[in-house]
XYZ file of C-alpha atoms in Angstrom:
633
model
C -5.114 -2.215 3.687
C -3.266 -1.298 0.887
C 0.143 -3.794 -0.079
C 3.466 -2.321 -1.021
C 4.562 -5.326 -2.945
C 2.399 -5.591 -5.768
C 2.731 -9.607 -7.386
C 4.329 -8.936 -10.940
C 5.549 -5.417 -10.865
C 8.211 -4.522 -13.135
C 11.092 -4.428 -10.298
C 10.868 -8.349 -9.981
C 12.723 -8.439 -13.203
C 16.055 -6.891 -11.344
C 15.654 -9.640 -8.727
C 16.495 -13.481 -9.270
C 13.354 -14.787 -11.106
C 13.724 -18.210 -9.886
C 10.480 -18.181 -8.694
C 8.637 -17.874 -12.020
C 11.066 -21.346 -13.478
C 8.481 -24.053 -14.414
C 9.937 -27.131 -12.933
C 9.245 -30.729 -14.428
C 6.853 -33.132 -13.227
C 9.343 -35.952 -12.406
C 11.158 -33.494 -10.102
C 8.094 -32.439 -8.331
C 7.178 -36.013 -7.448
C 10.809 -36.675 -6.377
C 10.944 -33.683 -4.309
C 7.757 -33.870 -2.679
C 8.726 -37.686 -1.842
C 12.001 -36.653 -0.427
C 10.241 -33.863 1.581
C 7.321 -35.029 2.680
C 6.344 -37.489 5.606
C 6.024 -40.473 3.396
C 8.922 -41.045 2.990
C 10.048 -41.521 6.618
C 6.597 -43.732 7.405
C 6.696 -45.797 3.811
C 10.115 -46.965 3.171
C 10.761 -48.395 6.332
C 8.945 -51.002 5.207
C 9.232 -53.840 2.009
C 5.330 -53.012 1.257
C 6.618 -49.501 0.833
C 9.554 -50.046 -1.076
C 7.382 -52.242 -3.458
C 4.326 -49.718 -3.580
C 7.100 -47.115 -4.491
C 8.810 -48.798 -7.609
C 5.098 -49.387 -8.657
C 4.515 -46.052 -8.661
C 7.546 -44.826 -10.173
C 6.624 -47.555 -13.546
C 3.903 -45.973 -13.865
C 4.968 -42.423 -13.626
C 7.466 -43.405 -16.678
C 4.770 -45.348 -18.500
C 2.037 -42.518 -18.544
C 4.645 -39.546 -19.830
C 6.099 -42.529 -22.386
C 3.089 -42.985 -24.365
C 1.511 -39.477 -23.477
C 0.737 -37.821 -26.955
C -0.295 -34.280 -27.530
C -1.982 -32.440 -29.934
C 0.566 -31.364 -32.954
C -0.472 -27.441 -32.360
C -0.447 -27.088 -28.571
C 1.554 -24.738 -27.248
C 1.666 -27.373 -23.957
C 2.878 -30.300 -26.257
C 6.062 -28.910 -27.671
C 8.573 -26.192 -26.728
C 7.417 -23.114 -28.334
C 9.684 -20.331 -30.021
C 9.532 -16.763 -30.877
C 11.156 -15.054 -33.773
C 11.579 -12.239 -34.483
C 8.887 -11.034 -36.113
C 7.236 -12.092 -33.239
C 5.912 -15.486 -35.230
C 5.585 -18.507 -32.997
C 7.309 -22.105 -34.260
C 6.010 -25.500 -32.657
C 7.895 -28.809 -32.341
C 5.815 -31.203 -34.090
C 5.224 -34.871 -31.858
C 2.736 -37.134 -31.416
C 4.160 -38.161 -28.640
C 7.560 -37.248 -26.006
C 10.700 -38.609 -26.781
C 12.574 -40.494 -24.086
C 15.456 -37.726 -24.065
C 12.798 -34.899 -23.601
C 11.877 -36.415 -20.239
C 14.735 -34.564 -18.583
C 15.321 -31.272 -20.471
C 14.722 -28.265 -18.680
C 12.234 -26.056 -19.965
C 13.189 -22.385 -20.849
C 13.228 -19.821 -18.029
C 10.381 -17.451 -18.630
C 10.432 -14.162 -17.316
C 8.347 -12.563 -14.599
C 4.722 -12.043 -16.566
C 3.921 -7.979 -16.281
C -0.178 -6.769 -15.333
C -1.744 -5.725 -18.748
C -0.975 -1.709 -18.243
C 2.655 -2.295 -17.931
C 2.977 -4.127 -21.228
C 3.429 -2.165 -24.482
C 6.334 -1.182 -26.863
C 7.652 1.043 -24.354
C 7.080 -0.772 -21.290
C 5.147 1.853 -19.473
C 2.033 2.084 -21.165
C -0.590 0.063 -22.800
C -1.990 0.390 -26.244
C -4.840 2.360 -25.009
C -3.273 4.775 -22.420
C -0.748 5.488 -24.934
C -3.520 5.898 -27.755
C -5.518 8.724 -25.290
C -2.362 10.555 -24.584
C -1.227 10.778 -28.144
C -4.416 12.416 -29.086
C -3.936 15.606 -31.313
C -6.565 17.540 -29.733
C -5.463 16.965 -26.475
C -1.509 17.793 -27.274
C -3.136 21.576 -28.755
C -5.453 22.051 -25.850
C -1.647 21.413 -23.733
C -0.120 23.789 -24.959
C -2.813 26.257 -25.472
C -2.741 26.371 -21.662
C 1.277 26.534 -21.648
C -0.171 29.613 -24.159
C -2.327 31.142 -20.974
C 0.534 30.583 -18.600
C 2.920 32.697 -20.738
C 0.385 35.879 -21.279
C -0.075 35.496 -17.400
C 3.606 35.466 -16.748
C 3.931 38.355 -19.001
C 1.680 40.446 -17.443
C 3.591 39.814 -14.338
C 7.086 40.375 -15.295
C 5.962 43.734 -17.224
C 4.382 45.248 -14.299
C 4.863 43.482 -11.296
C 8.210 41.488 -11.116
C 9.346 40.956 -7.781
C 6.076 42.286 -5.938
C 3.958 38.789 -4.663
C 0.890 39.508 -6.889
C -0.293 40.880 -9.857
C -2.756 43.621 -10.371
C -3.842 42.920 -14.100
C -6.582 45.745 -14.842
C -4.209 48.829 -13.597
C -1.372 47.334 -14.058
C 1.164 47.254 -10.849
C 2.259 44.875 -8.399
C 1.006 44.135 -5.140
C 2.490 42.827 -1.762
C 0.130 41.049 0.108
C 2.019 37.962 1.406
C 5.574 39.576 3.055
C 6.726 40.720 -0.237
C 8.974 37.447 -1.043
C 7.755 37.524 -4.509
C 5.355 34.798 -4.154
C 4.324 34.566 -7.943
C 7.693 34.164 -9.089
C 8.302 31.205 -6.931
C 4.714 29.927 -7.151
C 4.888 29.687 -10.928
C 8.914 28.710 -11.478
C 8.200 24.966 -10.964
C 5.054 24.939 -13.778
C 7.306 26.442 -16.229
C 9.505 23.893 -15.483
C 7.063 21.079 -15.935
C 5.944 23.304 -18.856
C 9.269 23.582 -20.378
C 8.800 27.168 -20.894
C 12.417 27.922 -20.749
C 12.201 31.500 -20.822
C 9.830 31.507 -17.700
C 12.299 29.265 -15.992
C 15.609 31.206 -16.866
C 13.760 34.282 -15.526
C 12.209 33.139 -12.448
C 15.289 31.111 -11.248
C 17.301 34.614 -12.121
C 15.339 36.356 -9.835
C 15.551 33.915 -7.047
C 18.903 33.407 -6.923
C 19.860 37.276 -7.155
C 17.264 38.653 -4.916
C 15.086 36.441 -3.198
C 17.565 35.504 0.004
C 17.918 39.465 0.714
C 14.163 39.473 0.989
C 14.242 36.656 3.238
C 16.760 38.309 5.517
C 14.967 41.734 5.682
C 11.098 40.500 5.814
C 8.834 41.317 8.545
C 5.391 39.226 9.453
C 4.888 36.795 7.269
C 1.958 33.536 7.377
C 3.910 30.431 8.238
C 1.350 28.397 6.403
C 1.237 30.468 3.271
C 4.767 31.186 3.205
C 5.663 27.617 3.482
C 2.588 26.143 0.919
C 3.690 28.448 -1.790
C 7.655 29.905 -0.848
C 9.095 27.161 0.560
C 6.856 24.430 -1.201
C 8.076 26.359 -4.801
C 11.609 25.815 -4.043
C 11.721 22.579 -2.864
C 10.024 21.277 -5.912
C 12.339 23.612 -8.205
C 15.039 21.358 -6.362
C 13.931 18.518 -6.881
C 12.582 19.081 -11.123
C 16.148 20.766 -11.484
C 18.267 17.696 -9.927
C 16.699 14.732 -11.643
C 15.481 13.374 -14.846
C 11.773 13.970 -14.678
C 10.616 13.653 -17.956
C 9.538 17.561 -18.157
C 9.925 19.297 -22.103
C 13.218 21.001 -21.416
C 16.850 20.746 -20.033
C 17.654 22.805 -16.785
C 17.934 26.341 -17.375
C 18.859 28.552 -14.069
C 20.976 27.775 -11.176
C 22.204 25.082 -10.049
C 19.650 22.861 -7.780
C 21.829 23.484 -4.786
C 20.415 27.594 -4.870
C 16.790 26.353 -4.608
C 17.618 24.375 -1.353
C 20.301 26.555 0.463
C 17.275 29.692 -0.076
C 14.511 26.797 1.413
C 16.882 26.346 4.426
C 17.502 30.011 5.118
C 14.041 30.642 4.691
C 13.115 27.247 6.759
C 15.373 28.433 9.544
C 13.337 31.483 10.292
C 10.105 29.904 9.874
C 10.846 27.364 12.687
C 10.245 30.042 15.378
C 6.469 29.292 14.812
C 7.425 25.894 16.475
C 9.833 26.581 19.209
C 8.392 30.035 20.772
C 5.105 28.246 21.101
C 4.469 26.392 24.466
C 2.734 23.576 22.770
C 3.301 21.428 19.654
C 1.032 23.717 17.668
C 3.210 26.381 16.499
C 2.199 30.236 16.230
C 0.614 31.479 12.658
C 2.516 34.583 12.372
C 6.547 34.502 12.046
C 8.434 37.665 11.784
C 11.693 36.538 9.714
C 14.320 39.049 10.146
C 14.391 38.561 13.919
C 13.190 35.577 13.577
C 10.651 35.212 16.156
C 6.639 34.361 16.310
C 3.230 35.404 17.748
C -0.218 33.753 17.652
C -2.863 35.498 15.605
C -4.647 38.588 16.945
C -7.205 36.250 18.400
C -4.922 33.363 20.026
C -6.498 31.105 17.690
C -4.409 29.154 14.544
C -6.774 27.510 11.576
C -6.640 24.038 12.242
C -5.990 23.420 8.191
C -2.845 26.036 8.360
C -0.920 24.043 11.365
C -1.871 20.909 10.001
C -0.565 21.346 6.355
C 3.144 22.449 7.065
C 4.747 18.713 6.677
C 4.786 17.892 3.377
C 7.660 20.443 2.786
C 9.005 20.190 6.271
C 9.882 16.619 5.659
C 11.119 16.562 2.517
C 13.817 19.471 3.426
C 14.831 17.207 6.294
C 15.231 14.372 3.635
C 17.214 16.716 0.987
C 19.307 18.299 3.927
C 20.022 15.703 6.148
C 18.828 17.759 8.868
C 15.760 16.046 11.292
C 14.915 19.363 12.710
C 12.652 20.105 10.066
C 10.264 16.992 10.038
C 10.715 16.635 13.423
C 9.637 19.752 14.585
C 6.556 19.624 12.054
C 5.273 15.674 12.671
C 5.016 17.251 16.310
C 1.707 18.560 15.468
C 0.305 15.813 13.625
C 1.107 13.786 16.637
C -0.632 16.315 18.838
C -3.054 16.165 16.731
C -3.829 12.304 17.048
C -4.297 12.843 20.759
C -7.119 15.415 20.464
C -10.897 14.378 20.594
C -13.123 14.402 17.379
C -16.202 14.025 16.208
C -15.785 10.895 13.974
C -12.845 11.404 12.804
C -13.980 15.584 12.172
C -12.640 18.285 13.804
C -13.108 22.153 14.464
C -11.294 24.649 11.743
C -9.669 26.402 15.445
C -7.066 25.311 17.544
C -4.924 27.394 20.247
C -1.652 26.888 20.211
C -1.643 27.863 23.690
C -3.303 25.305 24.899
C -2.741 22.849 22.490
C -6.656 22.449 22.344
C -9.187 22.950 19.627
C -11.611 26.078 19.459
C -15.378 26.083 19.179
C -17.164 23.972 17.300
C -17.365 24.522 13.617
C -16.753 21.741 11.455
C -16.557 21.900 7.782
C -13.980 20.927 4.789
C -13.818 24.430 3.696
C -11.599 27.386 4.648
C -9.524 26.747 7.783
C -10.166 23.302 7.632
C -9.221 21.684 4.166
C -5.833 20.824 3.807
C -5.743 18.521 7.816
C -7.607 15.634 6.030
C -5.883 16.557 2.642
C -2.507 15.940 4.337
C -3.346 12.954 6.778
C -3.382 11.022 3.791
C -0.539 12.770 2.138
C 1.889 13.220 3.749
C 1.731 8.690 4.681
C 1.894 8.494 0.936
C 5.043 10.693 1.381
C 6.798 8.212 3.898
C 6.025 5.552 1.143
C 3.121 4.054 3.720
C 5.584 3.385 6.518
C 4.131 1.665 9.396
C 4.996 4.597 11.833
C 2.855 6.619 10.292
C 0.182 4.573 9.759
C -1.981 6.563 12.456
C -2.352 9.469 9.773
C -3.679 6.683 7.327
C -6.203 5.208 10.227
C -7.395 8.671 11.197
C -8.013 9.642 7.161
C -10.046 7.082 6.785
C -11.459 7.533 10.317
C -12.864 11.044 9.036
C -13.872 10.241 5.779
C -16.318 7.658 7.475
C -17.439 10.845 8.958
C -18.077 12.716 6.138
C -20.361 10.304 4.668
C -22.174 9.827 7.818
C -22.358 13.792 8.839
C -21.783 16.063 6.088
C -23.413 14.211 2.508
C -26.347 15.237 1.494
C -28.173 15.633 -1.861
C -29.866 18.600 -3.304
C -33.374 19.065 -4.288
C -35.037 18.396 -7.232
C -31.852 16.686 -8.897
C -30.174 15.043 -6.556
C -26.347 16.762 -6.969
C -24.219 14.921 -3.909
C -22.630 17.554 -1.984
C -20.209 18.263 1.019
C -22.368 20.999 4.133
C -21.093 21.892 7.399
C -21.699 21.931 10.992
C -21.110 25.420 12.014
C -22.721 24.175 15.548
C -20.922 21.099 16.072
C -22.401 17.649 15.646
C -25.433 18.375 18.099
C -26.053 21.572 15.856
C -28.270 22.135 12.875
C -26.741 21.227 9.022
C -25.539 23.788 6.524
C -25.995 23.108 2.889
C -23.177 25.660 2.209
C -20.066 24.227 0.223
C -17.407 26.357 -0.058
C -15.325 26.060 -3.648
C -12.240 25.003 -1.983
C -13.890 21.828 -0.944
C -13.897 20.732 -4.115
C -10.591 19.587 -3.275
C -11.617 16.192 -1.200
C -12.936 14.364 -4.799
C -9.358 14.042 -6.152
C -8.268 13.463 -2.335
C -10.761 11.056 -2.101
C -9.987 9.053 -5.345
C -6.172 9.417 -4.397
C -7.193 7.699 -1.237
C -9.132 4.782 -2.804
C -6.224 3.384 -5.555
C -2.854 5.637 -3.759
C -2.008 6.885 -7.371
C -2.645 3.578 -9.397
C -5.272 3.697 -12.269
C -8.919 2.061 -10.679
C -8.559 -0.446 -13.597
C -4.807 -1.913 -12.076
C -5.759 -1.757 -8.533
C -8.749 -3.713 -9.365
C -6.904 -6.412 -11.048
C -3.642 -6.210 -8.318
C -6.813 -6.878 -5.571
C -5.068 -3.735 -3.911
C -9.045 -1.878 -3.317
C -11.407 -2.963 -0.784
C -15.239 -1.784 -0.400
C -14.127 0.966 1.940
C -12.440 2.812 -1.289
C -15.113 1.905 -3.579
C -17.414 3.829 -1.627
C -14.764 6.816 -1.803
C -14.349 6.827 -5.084
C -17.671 6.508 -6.007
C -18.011 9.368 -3.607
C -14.998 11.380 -5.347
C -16.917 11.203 -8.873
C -20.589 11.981 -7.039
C -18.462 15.637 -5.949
C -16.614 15.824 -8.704
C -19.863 16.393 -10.876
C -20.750 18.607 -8.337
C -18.076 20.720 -8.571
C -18.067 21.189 -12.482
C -21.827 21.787 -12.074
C -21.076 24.698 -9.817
C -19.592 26.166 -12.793
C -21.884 25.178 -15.755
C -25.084 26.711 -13.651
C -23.612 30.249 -14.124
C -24.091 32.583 -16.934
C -19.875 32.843 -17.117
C -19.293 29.615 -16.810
C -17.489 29.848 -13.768
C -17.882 28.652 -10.068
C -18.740 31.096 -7.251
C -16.477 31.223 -4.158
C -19.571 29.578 -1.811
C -22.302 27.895 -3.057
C -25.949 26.587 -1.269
C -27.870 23.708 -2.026
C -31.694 23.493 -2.193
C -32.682 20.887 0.398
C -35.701 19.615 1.900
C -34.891 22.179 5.030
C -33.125 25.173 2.975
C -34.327 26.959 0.415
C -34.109 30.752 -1.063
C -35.858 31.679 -4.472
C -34.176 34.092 -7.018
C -30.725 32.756 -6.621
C -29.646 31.025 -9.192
C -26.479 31.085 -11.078
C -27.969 32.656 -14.060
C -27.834 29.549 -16.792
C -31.329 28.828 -17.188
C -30.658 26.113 -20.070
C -29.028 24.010 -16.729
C -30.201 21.131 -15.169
C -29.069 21.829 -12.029
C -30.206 25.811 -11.993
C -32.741 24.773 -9.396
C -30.592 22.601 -6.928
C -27.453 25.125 -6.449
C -28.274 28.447 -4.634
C -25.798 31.736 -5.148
C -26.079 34.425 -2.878
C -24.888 38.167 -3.675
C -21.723 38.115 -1.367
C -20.422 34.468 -2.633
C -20.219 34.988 -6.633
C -16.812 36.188 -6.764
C -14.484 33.710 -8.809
C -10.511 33.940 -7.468
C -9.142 31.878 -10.134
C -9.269 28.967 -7.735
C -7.872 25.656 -8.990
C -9.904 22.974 -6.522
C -12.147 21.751 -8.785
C -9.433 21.174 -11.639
C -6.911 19.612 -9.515
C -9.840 16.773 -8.311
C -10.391 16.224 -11.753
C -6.919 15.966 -13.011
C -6.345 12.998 -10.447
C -9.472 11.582 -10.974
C -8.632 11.766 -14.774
C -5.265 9.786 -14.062
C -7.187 7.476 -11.816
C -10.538 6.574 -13.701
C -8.784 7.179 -17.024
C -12.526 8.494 -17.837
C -12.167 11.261 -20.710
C -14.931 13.254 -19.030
C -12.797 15.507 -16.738
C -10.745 16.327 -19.304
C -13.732 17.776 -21.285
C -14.948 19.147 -18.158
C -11.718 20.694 -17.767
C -11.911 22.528 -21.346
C -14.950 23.722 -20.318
C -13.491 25.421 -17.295
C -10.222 26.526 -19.163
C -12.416 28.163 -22.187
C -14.172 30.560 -19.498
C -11.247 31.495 -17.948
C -9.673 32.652 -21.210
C -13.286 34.122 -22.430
C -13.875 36.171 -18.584
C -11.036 36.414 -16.990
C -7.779 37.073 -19.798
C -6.599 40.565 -19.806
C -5.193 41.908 -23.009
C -2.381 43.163 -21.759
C -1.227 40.521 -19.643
C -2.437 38.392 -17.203
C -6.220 37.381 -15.795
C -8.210 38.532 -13.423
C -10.603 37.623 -10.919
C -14.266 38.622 -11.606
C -16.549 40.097 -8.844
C -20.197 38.156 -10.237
C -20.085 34.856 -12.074
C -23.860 35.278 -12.862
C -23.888 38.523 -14.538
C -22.371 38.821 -18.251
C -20.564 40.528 -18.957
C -18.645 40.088 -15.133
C -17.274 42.895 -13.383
C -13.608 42.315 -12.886
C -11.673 42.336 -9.827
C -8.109 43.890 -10.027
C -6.150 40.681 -8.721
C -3.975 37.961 -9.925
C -3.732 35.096 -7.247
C -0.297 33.275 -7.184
C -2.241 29.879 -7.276
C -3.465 30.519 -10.893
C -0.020 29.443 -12.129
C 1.143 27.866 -9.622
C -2.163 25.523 -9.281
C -4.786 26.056 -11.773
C -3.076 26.350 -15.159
C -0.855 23.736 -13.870
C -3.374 21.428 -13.299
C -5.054 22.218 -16.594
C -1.895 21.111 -18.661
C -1.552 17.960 -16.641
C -4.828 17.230 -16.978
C -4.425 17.373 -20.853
C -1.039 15.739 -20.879
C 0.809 12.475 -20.758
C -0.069 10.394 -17.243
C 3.592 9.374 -16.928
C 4.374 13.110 -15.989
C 5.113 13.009 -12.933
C 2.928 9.867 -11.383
C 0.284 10.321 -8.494
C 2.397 6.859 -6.870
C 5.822 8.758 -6.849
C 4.999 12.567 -6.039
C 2.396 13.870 -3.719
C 1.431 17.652 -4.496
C 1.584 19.884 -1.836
C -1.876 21.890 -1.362
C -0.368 24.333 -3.686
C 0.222 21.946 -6.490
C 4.029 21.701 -5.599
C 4.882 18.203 -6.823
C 6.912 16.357 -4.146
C 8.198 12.975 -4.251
C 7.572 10.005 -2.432
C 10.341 8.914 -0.368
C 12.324 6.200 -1.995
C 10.443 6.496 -5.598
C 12.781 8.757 -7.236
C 16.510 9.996 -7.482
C 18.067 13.241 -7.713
C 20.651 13.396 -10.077
């Protein structure tokens, strides 16, 4: 079980360091004589009182005529100057007036990745983050973000997406402007100013209006990417965060009286439902809710709403959020499973879950992504340790149900159980399930690098065998992408296995390895600009410290801009990763600057932007902190 108190973390030097005082060895004997039971049995008695002066004689003889070597740093009080040369007290032996000096009080000794000239940062970590190459590959995706923004704000400002290849804007998610929102807190991290002033412009003159007039709207897409985007504008616009820029925009208090508004009306999803699981579709004007056409919610949408829930109850000072949102978690914990696994359906009639699919792709995701995140958000409080148990509950069940390898090469990969448990295996792995590696890894240390919870003894063999797990998909993932003739990952991939196997279907790369292990039917080889695979190696880049996913990252960020960039602004999705050159697809997904890009230019940046042990990103890449990590200003 992972430890909050870590032995020799930097906040022990704001606390009395007593402790660490090295005390002499004629006041340990004393004290352990006046402490212990010896006393009260020995000195009762004249044999004990004689026994005791012998032993003190001796005691004074033995440090008397004690000598030392002349260079020992143990035989002489050592002292540093400042050029950091050391000075020893020559002696061949201790004088009678040492006996009783105190030695110096030392301070608290910090782990080797906390010591360095700026006390954050060791020699190494600061050596790979300096890197030329790496600052230029930055900002040439701060470069990508801008020509995608551009695109936007010539053709499409205000409208939710982006349609880069004929050049208009598109409402497809309740016309609240999605990209704008989605993308305000990169540019912020960014420090593209221009983005910022722009985006935060918009907001605050338009964006409450739309909330006040809007029909249907998806409570879990609303709140991932509208809500979640102004909450973490609050937050990167209230404190010192360490981003390239000062504030420009409102003040923070716009970003969170818009998320309350907006919050409000979303919480009819909760209370017009008869259960704890709330309805998927909220009509905000009124406000009011209905359940999907079907009567069925995804389990991953009604499980992934807490994050931002929580953290407006923490910023407002108003419960009704978090409460009304840990509700279905705590439903949730009452509900049968399959190892820890569940179906992507649940009613929120019934409270029950639907059928008996079971995968880690769409509709089901973001439940196991936010069990563990959202008890990294309460700081790993003991009331919430019941998400923690039933993560790791299910990720024993993904190595026991859903792992398998692929044929001839052996690439480790994540199928499904569209049948339930009892039911025959799919070796289909959707893209977005290339999210559990970095989940996985952030799991095993809770932010740390591998290296420090290794030496703080904070990792048992449970996460080991996650994070080895974590890098086994990871590979998998970028190998979805190098097996195509773009470069780029299909939306659904297959694995050749033993039991499954279709000729012909290959990704088009012949010169891969893996061209014979992953399988890419006709209807999967669109590419939506996802950022799954990118985010899992981002944290498994802060994590490992391993400068492989950063060069797989390149990789991934060079086909973007060589497929996907549109002249005239923006990028596109593409309609057939395995044909060059790709057909494109006329859309823009919010995600690619609110996730992908972002994840790209942390990936390539300095690790002490914003740390994976003080924020948690929502499953849009909205950084949020941890509770009781950081201050707003």
């Amino acid at each position: 079980m992972w430890s909050k108190s870590l032995p020799y973390s930097k906040k022990d030097v704001y606390y009395d360091n007593a402790k660490f005082r090295h005390r002499s060895f004629v006041k340990m004997i004393s004290q352990s004589l006046h402490t212990s039971n010896v006393k009260h049995h020995c000195m009762s008695c004249s044999t004990g009182k004689f026994l005791f002066l012998i032993m003190i004689f001796g005691v004074a003889y033995l440090m008397l005529t004690h000598t030392s070597p002349t260079n020992s740093v143990t035989g002489g009080f050592v002292k540093g100057s400042k050029n950091n040369s050391v000075e020893h007290i020559p002696g061949g032996g201790i004088r009678f007036g040492n006996i009783f000096r105190k030695p110096p009080r030392l301070p608290p000794q910090l782990p080797p990745d906390e010591k360095g000239s700026n006390g954050n940062l060791g020699d190494e970590r600061r050596k790979l983050n300096s890197d030329p190459k790496w600052i230029a590959r930055q900002q040439d995706v701060k470069k990508a973000f801008i020509h995608a923004w551009s695109g936007y704000k010539k053709y499409a400002m205000g409208f939710d997406e982006l349609m880069p290849v004929s050049k208009h804007g598109v409402d497809g998610l309740g016309g609240l402007g999605a990209t704008v929102v989605d993308a305000l807190d990169t540019a912020m991290i960014m420090g593209a100013d221009e983005v910022v002033s722009e985006a935060s412009l918009w907001i605050e003159t338009h964006l409450s209006n739309r909330i006040n007039q809007t029909g249907q709207v998806n409570l879990f897409e609303t709140t991932i990417r509208v809500l979640g985007g102004l909450l973490s504008a609050y937050h990167l616009s209230s404190v010192e965060n360490g981003m390239d820029s000062t504030h420009k925009g409102p003040k923070p208090v716009v970003y969170l009286e818009t998320a309350k508004n907006l919050a409000d009306r979303l919480l009819s999803g909760f209370t017009s439902s008869p259960t704890a699981i709330p309805f998927g579709d909220v009509v905000l004007r009124d406000p009011s809710a209905h359940p999907a056409p079907d009567g069925r919610s995804s389990t991953s949408e009604v499980s992934s709403l807490q994050l931002e829930f929580n953290y407006l109850s923490s910023v407002s000072g108003d419960p009704k959020y978090s409460l009304e949102a840990m509700k279905v978690l705590e439903h949730m914990k009452t509900l049968p499973k399959v190892e820890g696994l569940v179906p992507i359906f649940i009613n929120p009639s019934t409270g029950e879950f639907s059928g008996e699919n079971i995968r880690l792709g769409s509709r089901g995701d973001s439940y196991y992504e936010y069990l563990l995140k959202v008890w990294l958000q309460k700081n790993q409080e003991s009331n919430v340790t019941y998400l923690y148990d039933m993560y790791e509950e299910a990720m024993k069940g993904v190595r026991h149900l859903l792992v398998r390898k692929s044929i001839p090469n052996g690439l480790v990969f994540v199928g499904e159980l569209p049948y339930g448990a009892e039911g025959s295996f799919s070796p289909k792995m959707d893209h977005l399930v290339c999210f559990l590696p970095g989940t996985l890894a952030l799991g095993a240390t809770k932010g740390i690098t591998k290296k420090k919870a290794m030496t703080d003894s904070v990792i048992n063999f449970e996460d080991l065998k996650n994070l080895k797990l974590a890098e086994d998909l990871a590979k998998t993932c970028f190998e979805m992408y190098s097996v195509t003739s773009t470069g780029l990952a299909p939306e659904i991939a297959y694995f050749h296995t033993e039991e499954f196997s279709e000729g012909g279907l290959d990704g088009g790369n012949k010169s891969s390895e893996y061209v014979n292990d992953i399988i890419i039917k006709p209807a999967d080889r669109h590419n939506l600009l996802r950022p799954e695979t990118v985010e899992s190696l981002f944290v498994l880049y802060r994590i490992t410290e391993d400068p492989k996913y950063r060069e797989w990252g390149w990789q991934i960020f060079e086909a973007f801009e060589k497929y996907t960039r549109i002249d005239t602004g923006g990028y596109c999705s593409l309609d057939d990763v395995t044909s060059v050159p790709p057909h494109k697809r006329d859309k823009m997904e919010t995600f690619f600057l609110g996730e992908t890009l972002k994840y790209l230019y942390l990936l390539f940046g300095d690790s002490s932007v914003l740390p994976l042990d003080k924020f948690v990103f929502n499953t849009e890449a909205h950084p949020i902190p941890v509770e009781g990590t950081t201050k707003r200003g």
